[in-house]
Short mmCIF file of C-alpha atoms and ligand atoms in Angstrom, two decimals:
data_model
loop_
_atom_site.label_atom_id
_atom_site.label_comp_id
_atom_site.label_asym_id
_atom_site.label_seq_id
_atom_site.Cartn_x
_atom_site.Cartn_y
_atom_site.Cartn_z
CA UNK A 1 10.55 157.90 204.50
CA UNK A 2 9.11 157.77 208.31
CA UNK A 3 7.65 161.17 209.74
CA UNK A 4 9.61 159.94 213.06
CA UNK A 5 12.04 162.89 213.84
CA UNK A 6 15.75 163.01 215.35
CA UNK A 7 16.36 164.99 218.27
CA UNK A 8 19.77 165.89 219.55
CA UNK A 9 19.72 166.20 222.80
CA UNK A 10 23.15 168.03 224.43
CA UNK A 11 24.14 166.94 227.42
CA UNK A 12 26.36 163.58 229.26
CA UNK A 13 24.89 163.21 232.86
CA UNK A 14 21.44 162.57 234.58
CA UNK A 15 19.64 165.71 233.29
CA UNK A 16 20.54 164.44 229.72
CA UNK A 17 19.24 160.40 230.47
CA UNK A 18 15.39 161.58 231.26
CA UNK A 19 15.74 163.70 228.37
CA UNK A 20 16.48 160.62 226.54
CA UNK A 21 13.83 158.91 228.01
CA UNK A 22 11.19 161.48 227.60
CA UNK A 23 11.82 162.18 224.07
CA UNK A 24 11.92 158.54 223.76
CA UNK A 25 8.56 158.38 225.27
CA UNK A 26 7.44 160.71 222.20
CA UNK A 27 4.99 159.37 219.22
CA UNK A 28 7.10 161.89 217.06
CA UNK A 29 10.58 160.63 217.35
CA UNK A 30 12.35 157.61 216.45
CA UNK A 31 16.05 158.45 216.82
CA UNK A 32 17.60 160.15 219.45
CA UNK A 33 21.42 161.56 219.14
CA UNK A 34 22.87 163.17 222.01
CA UNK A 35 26.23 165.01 222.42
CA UNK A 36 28.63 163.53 224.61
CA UNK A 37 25.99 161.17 226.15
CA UNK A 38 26.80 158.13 228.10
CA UNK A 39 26.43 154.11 227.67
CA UNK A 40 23.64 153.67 230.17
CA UNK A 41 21.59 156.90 228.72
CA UNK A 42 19.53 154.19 226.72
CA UNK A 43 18.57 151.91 229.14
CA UNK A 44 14.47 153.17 229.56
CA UNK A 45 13.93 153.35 225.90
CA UNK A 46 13.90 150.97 222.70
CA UNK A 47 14.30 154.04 220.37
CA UNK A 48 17.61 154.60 218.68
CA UNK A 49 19.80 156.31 221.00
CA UNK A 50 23.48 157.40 219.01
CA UNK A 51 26.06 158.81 221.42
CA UNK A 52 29.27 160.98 221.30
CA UNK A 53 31.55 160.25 223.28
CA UNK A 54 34.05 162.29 222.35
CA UNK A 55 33.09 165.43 221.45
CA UNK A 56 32.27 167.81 224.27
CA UNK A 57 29.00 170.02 224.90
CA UNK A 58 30.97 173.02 223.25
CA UNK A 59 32.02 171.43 220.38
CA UNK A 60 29.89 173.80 218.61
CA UNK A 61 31.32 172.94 214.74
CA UNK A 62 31.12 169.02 215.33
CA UNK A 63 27.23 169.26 216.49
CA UNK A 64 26.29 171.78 213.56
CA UNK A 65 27.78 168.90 211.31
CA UNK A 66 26.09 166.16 212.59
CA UNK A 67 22.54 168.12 212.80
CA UNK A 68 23.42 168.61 209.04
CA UNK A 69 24.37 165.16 208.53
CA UNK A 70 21.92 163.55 210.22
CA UNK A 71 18.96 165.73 209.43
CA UNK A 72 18.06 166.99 212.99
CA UNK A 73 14.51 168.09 213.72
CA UNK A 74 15.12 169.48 217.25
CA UNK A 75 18.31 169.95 219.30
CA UNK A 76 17.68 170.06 223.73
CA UNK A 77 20.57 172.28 224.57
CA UNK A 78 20.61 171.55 228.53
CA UNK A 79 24.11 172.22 229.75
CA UNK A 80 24.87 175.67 230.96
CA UNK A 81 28.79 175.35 229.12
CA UNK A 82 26.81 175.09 225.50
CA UNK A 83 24.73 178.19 226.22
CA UNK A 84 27.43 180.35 227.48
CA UNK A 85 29.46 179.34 223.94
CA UNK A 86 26.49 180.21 221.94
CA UNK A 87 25.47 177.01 220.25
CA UNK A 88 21.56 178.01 220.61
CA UNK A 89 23.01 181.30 218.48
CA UNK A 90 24.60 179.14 216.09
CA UNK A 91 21.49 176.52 215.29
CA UNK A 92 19.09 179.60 215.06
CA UNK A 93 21.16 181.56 212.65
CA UNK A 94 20.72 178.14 210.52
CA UNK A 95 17.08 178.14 210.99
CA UNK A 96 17.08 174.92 213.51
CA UNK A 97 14.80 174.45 215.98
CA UNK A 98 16.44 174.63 219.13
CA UNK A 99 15.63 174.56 222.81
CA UNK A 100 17.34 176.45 225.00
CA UNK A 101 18.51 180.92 225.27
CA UNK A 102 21.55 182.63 223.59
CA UNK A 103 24.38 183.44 224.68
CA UNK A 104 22.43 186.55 225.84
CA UNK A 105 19.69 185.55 227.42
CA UNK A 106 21.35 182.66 229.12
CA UNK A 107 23.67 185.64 230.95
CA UNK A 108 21.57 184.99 233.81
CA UNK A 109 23.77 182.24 234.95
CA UNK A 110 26.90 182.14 233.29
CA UNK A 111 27.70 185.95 234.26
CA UNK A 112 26.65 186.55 238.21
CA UNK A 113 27.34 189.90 238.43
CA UNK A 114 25.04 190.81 235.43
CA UNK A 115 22.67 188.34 237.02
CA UNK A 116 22.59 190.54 240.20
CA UNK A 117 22.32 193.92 238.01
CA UNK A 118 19.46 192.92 236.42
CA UNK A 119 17.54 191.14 239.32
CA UNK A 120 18.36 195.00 241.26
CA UNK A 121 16.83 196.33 237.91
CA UNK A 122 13.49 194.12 238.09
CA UNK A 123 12.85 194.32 241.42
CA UNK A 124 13.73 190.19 241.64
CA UNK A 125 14.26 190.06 245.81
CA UNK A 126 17.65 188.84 246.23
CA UNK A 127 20.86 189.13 248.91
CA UNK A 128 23.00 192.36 249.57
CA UNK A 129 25.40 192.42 247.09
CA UNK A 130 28.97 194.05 245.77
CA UNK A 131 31.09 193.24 243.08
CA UNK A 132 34.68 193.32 242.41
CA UNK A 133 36.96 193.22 239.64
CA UNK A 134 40.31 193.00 241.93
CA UNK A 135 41.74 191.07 244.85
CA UNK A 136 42.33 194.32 246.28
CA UNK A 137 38.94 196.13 246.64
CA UNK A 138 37.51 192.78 247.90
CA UNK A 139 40.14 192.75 250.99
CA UNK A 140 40.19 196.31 251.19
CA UNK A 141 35.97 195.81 251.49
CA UNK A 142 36.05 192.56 253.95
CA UNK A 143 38.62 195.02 256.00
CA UNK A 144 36.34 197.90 256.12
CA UNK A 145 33.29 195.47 256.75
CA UNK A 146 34.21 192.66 259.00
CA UNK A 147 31.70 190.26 260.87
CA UNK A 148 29.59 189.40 258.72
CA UNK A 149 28.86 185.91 256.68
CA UNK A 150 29.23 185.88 253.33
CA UNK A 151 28.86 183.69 249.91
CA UNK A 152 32.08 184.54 247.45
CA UNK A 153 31.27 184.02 244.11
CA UNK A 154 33.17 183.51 240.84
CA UNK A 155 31.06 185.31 238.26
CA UNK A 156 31.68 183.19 235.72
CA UNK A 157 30.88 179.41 235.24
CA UNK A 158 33.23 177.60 237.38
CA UNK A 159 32.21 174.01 237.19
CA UNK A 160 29.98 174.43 240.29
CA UNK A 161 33.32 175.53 242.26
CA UNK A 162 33.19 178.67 242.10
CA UNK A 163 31.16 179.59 245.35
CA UNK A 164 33.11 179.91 248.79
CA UNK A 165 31.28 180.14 251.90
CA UNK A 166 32.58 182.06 254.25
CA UNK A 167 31.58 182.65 257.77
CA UNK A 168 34.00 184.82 259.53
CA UNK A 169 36.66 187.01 258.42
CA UNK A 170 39.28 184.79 258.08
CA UNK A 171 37.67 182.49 255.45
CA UNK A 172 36.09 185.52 253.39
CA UNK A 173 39.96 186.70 252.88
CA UNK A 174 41.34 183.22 252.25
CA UNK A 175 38.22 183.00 249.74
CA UNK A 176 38.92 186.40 248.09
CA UNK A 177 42.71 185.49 247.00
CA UNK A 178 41.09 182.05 245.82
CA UNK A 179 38.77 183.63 243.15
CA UNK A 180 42.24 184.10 240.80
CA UNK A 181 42.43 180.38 240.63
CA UNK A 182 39.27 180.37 238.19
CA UNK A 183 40.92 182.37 235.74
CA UNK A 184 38.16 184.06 233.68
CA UNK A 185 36.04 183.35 235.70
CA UNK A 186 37.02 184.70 238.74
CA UNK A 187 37.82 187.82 237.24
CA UNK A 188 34.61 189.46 238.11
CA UNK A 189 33.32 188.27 242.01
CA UNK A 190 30.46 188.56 244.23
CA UNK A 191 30.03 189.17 247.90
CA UNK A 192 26.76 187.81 249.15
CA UNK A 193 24.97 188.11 252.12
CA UNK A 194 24.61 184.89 253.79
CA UNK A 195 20.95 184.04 253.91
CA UNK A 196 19.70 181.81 255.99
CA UNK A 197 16.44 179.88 255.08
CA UNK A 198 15.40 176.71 253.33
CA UNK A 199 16.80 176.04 249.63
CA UNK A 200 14.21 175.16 246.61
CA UNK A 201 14.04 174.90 243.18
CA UNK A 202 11.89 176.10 240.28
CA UNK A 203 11.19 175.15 236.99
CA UNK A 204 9.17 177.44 234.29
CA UNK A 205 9.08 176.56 230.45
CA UNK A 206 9.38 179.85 228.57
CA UNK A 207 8.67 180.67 224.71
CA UNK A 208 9.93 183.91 224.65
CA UNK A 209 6.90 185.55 225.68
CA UNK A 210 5.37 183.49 228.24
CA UNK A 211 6.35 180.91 231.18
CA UNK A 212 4.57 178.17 232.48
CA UNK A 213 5.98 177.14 236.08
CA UNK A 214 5.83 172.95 235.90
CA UNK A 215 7.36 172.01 239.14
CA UNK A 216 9.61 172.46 242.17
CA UNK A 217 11.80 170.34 243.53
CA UNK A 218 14.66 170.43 246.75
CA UNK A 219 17.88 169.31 245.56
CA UNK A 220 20.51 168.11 248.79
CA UNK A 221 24.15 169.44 247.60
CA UNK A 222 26.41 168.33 250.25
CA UNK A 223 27.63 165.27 250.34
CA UNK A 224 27.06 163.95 253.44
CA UNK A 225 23.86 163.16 255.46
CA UNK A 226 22.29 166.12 257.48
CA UNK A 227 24.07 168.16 254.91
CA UNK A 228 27.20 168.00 256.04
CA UNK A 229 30.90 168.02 253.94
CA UNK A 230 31.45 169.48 250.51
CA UNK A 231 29.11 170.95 248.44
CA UNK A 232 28.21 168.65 244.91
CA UNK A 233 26.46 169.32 242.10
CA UNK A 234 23.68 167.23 244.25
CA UNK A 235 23.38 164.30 246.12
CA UNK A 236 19.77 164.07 245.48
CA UNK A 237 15.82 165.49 245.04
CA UNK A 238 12.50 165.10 246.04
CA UNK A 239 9.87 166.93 243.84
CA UNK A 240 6.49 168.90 245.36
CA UNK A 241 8.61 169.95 248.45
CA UNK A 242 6.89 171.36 251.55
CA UNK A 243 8.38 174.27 251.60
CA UNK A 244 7.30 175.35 248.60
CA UNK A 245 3.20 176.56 249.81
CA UNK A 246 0.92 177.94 247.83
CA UNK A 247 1.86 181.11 248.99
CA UNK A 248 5.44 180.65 247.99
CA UNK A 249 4.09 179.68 244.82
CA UNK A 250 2.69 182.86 243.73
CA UNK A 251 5.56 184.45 244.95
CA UNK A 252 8.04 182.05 242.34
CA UNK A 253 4.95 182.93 240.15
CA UNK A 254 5.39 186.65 239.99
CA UNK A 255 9.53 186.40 239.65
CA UNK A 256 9.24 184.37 236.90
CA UNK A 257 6.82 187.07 235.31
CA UNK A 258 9.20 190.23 236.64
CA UNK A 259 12.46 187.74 235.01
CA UNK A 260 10.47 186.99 231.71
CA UNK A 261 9.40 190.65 231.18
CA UNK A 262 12.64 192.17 232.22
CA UNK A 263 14.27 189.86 229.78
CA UNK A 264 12.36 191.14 227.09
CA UNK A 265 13.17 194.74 227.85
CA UNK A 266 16.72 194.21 227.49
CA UNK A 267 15.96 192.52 224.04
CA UNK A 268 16.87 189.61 225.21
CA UNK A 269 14.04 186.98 225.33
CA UNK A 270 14.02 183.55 226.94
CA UNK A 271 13.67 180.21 225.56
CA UNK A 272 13.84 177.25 226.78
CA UNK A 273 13.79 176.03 230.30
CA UNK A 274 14.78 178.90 233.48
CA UNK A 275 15.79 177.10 237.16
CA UNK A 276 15.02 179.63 240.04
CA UNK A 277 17.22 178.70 243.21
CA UNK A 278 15.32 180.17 245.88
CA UNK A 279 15.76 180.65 249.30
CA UNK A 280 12.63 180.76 251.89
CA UNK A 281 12.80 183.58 254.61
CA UNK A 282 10.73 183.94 256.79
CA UNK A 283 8.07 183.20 253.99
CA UNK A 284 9.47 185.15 251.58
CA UNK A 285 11.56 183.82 248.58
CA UNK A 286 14.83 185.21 248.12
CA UNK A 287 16.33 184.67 244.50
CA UNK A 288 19.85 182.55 245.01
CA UNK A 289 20.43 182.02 241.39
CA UNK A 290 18.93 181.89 237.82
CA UNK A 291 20.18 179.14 235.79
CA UNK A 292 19.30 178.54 231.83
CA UNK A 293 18.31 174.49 232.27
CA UNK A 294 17.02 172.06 233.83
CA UNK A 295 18.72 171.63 237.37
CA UNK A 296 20.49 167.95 237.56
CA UNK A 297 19.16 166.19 239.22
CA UNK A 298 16.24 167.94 239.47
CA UNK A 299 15.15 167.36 236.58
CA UNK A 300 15.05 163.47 237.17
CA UNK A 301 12.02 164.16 239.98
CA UNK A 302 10.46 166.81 237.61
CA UNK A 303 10.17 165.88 233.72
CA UNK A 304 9.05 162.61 234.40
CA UNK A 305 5.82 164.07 235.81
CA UNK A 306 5.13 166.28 232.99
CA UNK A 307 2.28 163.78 230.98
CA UNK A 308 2.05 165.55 227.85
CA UNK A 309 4.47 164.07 224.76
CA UNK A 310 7.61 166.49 225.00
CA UNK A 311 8.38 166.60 221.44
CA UNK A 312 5.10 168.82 221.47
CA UNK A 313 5.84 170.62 224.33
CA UNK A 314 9.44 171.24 223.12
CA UNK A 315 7.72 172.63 219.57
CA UNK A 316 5.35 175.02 221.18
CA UNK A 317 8.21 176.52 222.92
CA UNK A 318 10.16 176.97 219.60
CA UNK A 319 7.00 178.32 217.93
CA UNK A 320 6.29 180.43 220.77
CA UNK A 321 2.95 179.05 221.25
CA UNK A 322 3.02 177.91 224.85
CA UNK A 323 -0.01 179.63 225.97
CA UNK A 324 -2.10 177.44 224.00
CA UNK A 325 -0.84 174.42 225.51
CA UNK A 326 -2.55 172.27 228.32
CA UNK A 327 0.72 170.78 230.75
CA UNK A 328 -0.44 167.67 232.25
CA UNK A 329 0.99 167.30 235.53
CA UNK A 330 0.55 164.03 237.39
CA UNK A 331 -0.03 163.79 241.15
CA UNK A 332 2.79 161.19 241.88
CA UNK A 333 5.92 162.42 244.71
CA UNK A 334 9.37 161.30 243.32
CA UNK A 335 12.55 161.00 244.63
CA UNK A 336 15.83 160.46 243.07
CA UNK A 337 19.05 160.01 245.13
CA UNK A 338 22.76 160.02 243.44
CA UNK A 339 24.85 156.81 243.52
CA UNK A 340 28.65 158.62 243.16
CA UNK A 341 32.21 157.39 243.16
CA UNK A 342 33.68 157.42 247.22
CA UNK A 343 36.23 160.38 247.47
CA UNK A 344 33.49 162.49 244.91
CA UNK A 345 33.76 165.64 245.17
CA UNK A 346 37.64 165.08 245.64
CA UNK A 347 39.67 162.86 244.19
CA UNK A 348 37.86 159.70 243.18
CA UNK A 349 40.76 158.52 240.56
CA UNK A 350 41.04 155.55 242.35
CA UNK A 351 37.06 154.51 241.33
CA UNK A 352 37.62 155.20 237.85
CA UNK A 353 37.52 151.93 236.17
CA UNK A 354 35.68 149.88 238.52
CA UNK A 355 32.92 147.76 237.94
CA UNK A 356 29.41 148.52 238.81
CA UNK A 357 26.91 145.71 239.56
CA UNK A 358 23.25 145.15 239.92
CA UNK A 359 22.02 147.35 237.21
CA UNK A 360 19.94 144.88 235.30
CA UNK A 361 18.71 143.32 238.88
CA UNK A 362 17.41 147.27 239.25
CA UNK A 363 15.93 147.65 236.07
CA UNK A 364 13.22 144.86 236.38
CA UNK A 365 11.64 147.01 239.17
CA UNK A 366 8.54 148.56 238.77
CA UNK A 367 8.34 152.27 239.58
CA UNK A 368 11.99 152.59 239.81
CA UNK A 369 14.25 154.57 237.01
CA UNK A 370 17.99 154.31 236.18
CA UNK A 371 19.61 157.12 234.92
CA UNK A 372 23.30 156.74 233.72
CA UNK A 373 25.72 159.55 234.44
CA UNK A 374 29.62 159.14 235.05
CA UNK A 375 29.21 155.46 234.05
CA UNK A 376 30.01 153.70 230.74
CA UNK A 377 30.24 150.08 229.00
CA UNK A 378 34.02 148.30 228.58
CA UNK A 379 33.54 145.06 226.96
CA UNK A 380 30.16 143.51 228.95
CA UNK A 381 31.15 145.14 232.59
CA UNK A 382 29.52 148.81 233.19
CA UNK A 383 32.25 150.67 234.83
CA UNK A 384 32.87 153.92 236.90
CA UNK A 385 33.57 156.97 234.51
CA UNK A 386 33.10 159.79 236.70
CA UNK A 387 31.68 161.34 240.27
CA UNK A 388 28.14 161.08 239.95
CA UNK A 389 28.08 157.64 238.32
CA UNK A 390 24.00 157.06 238.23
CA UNK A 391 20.52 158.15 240.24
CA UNK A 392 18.03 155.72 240.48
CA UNK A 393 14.96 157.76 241.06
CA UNK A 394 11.41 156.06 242.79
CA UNK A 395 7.89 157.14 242.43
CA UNK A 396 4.84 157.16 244.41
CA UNK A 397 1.66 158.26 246.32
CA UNK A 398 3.86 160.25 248.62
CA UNK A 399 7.52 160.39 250.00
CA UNK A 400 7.44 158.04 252.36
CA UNK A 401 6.42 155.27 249.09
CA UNK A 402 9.09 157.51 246.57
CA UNK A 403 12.15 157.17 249.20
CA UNK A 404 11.09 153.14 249.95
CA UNK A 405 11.33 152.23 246.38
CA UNK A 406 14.47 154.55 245.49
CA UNK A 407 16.68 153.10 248.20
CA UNK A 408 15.50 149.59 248.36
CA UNK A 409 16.61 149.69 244.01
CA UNK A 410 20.02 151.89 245.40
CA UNK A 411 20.78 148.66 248.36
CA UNK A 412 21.09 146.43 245.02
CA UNK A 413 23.78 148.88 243.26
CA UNK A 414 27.56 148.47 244.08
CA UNK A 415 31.02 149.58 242.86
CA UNK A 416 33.81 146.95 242.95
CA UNK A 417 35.96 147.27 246.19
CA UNK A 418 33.09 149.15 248.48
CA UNK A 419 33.46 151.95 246.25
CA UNK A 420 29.26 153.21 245.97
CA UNK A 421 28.84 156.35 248.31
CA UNK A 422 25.17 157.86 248.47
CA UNK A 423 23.35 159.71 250.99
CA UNK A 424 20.92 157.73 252.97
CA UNK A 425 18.79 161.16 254.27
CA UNK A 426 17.03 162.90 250.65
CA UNK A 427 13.60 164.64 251.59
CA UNK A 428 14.34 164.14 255.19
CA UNK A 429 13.28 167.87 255.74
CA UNK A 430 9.87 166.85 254.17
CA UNK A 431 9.52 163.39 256.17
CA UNK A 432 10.06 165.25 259.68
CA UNK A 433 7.30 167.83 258.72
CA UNK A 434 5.13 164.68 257.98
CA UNK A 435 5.97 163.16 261.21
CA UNK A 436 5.08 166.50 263.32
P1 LIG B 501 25.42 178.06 243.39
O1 LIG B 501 26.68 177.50 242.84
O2 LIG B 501 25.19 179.49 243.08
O3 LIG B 501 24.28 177.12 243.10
O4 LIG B 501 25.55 178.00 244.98
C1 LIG B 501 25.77 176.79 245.62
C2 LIG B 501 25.03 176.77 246.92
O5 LIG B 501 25.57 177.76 247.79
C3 LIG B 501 23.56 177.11 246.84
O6 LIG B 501 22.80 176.00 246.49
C4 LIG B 501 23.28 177.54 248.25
O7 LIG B 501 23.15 176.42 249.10
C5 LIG B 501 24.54 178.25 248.63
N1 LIG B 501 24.41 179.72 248.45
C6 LIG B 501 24.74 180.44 247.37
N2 LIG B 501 24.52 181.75 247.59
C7 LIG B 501 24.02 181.86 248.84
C8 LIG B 501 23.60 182.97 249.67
N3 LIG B 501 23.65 184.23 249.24
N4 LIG B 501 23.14 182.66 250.91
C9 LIG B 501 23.08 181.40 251.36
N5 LIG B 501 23.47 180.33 250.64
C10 LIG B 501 23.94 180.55 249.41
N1 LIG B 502 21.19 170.57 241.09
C1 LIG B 502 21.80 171.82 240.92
C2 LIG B 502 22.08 172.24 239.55
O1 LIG B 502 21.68 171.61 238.60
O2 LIG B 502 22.73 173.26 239.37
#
């Protein structure tokens, strides 16, 4: 018997393909199983990759029977869906190792309003807030309160719908009666103060105990160029943004310390990977959201930096020995950018089905990564499964290098019928700075 182990990795989009690679990139593992995965997911490694189509993220009595069946060493919970259900609960009350929080720790995204308790609690800076558990006291608020711009936020997990910008009166009532169309999770909603500053995001491994920030990145989540249209789940990242200073970084430095601790007062300690949205104010960061994973696709422009093998890393989280590890972060600027189905966010039923082309020209290109998404293999043809279909992601001395390689890969990509939609502008923000 090989030593190798198997790692089940659950996730099916972008965040879940560098996982792939990464673990595939490990001297410890040979197989790789990941839960519901995608066709293209194995395209940057030679290891065994064994997908499942059909089973779904929650499928929480499927996935204990395959880490059974198929001897699992390590299971990568990275979807936000599988924490809320409590599979990291489940594989730790069987003694697995497992990265990723329960059900309670990972409260800091799938519940909002507890969120915004608890960031009050610990001092976290953050937005005015109220909550509301009826249609009514939200109008009756907006009524008492008018002319101001707020955020309107399902509590609950919403598949990334569930926040409503709304800028005058008008659009915060409209918004309001909308949050009963998320059923559970519009039960519970936020009003936020608008802020208005420039978006990051932060990464910090944590064992429990201790964090270790590894990287920022800016994610772009409308769809259009100059950030215009609807907002994704994002359109594409660059990593090491300028915004982020060294002063900023001791600032995401001590919120990650105030999040970790105040997590462990409640009895509820972290594990596994915590995003920080932030917001940048007048040089001072402003907490937008906690979420308990990597951010997609941030985490495209951010794991592959991290030099150490990740099977280790991933083990001295689980054994809560973090502290004595070295991270090895290379000095390299990366960009990833989002090739999605036209009409995505809408309706994109149309794309579903059509053929995607140039893959294999892309993969011969040094620098350059594929990641497969809403994409998946029907006889020999790859072929449009869902809204974000791939991100081809570029690395290099700097941006300007990054962006070059990432789109000049992204011009040989198409869907059948004109069909490819990307945005032509990621780390734009960072490239004027370098121009001025
Ligand atoms: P979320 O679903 O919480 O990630 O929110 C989606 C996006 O809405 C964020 O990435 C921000 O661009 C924006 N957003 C959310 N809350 C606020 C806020 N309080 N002020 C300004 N922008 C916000
Ligand atoms: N890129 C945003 C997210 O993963 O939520």
């Amino acid at each position: 018997m090989s030593n190798l182990k198997t790692v089940l990795v659950i996730d099916g989009g972008g965040r879940g393909a560098v996982l792939v690679d990464k673990y595939g990139q490990s001297q410890s593992v040979g197989r790789i199983l990941v839960v519901p995965g995608n066709d293209l997911m194995a395209i940057n490694t030679s290891k065994d990759v064994i997908t499942y189509p059909n089973l779904k993220t929650t499928s929480i009595k499927e996935i204990l029977e395959i880490v059974e069946k198929e001897d699992v060493n390590l299971v990568d919970v990275a979807q936000d869906n599988a924490v809320e259900a409590g599979l990291v609960n489940e594989l730790e009350k069987l003694g697995i190792a497992v990265i990723g929080p329960t059900k309670e720790a990972g409260q800091i995204e799938w519940d909002k309003a507890w969120a915004r308790n608890f960031m009050k609690k610990y001092g976290i800076p953050s937005p005015e807030y109220h909550v509301f558990n009826s249609e009514e006291a939200g109008l009756d608020f907006i009524k008492k309160n008018p002319g101001k711009k707020w955020f309107i936020k399902a509590a609950g997990l919403a598949e990334g719908k569930g926040v409503i910008p709304a800028e005058n009166f008008n659009k915060a009532i409209k918004a309001i009666k909308e949050m009963s169309k998320f059923g559970k999770a519009g039960e519970t909603y936020l009003l936020e103060e608008w802020l208005e500053g420039e978006e990051f995001s932060a990464f910090a491994l944590c064992d429990g105990g201790s964090f270790k920030l590894v990287g920022c990145a800016q994610d772009h989540k409308r769809v259009n160029d100059g950030d215009k249209g609807l907002n994704t789940g994002g359109m594409g990242c660059v990593s090491n943004p300028k915004v982020v200073t060294k002063y900023i970084t001791s600032q995401i430095n001590q919120i990650f310390k105030k999040t970790i601790e105040g997590l462990n007062n409640e009895r509820r300690p972290y594990k596994g990977i915590l995003y920080l949205g932030g917001m940048v104010l007048d040089k001072k960061v402003s907490v937008i959201e906690f979420n308990a994973r990597w951010g997609d696709p941030e985490a495209q422009v951010i794991l592959p930096s991290i030099q150490n093998d990740i099977y280790k890393v991933s083990m001295a989280i689980v054994s809560e020995s973090l502290k004595q590890l070295k991270i090895r972060i290379d000095e390299n600027t990366r960009v990833v950018v989002a090739g999605t189905s036209k009409g995505y966010p809408g309706d994109y039923s149309k794309v579903k089905g059509k053929k995607v082309f140039g893959i294999s020209e892309v993969q011969k290109i040094e620098g350059i990564k594929i990641y497969g998404a809403g994409i998946k293999k029907s006889e020999k043809n790859w072929v449009v499964n869902g809204g974000r279909v791939l991100y081809i992601a570029g690395e290099g001395k700097n941006i300007i290098d990054a962006r070059k390689k990432a789109y000049g890969a992204m011009a040989l990509i198409s869907i059948e019928g004109n069909n490819l939609h990307y945005r032509s502008d990621i780390g734009f923000r960072d490239l004027e700075r370098l121009r001025k």
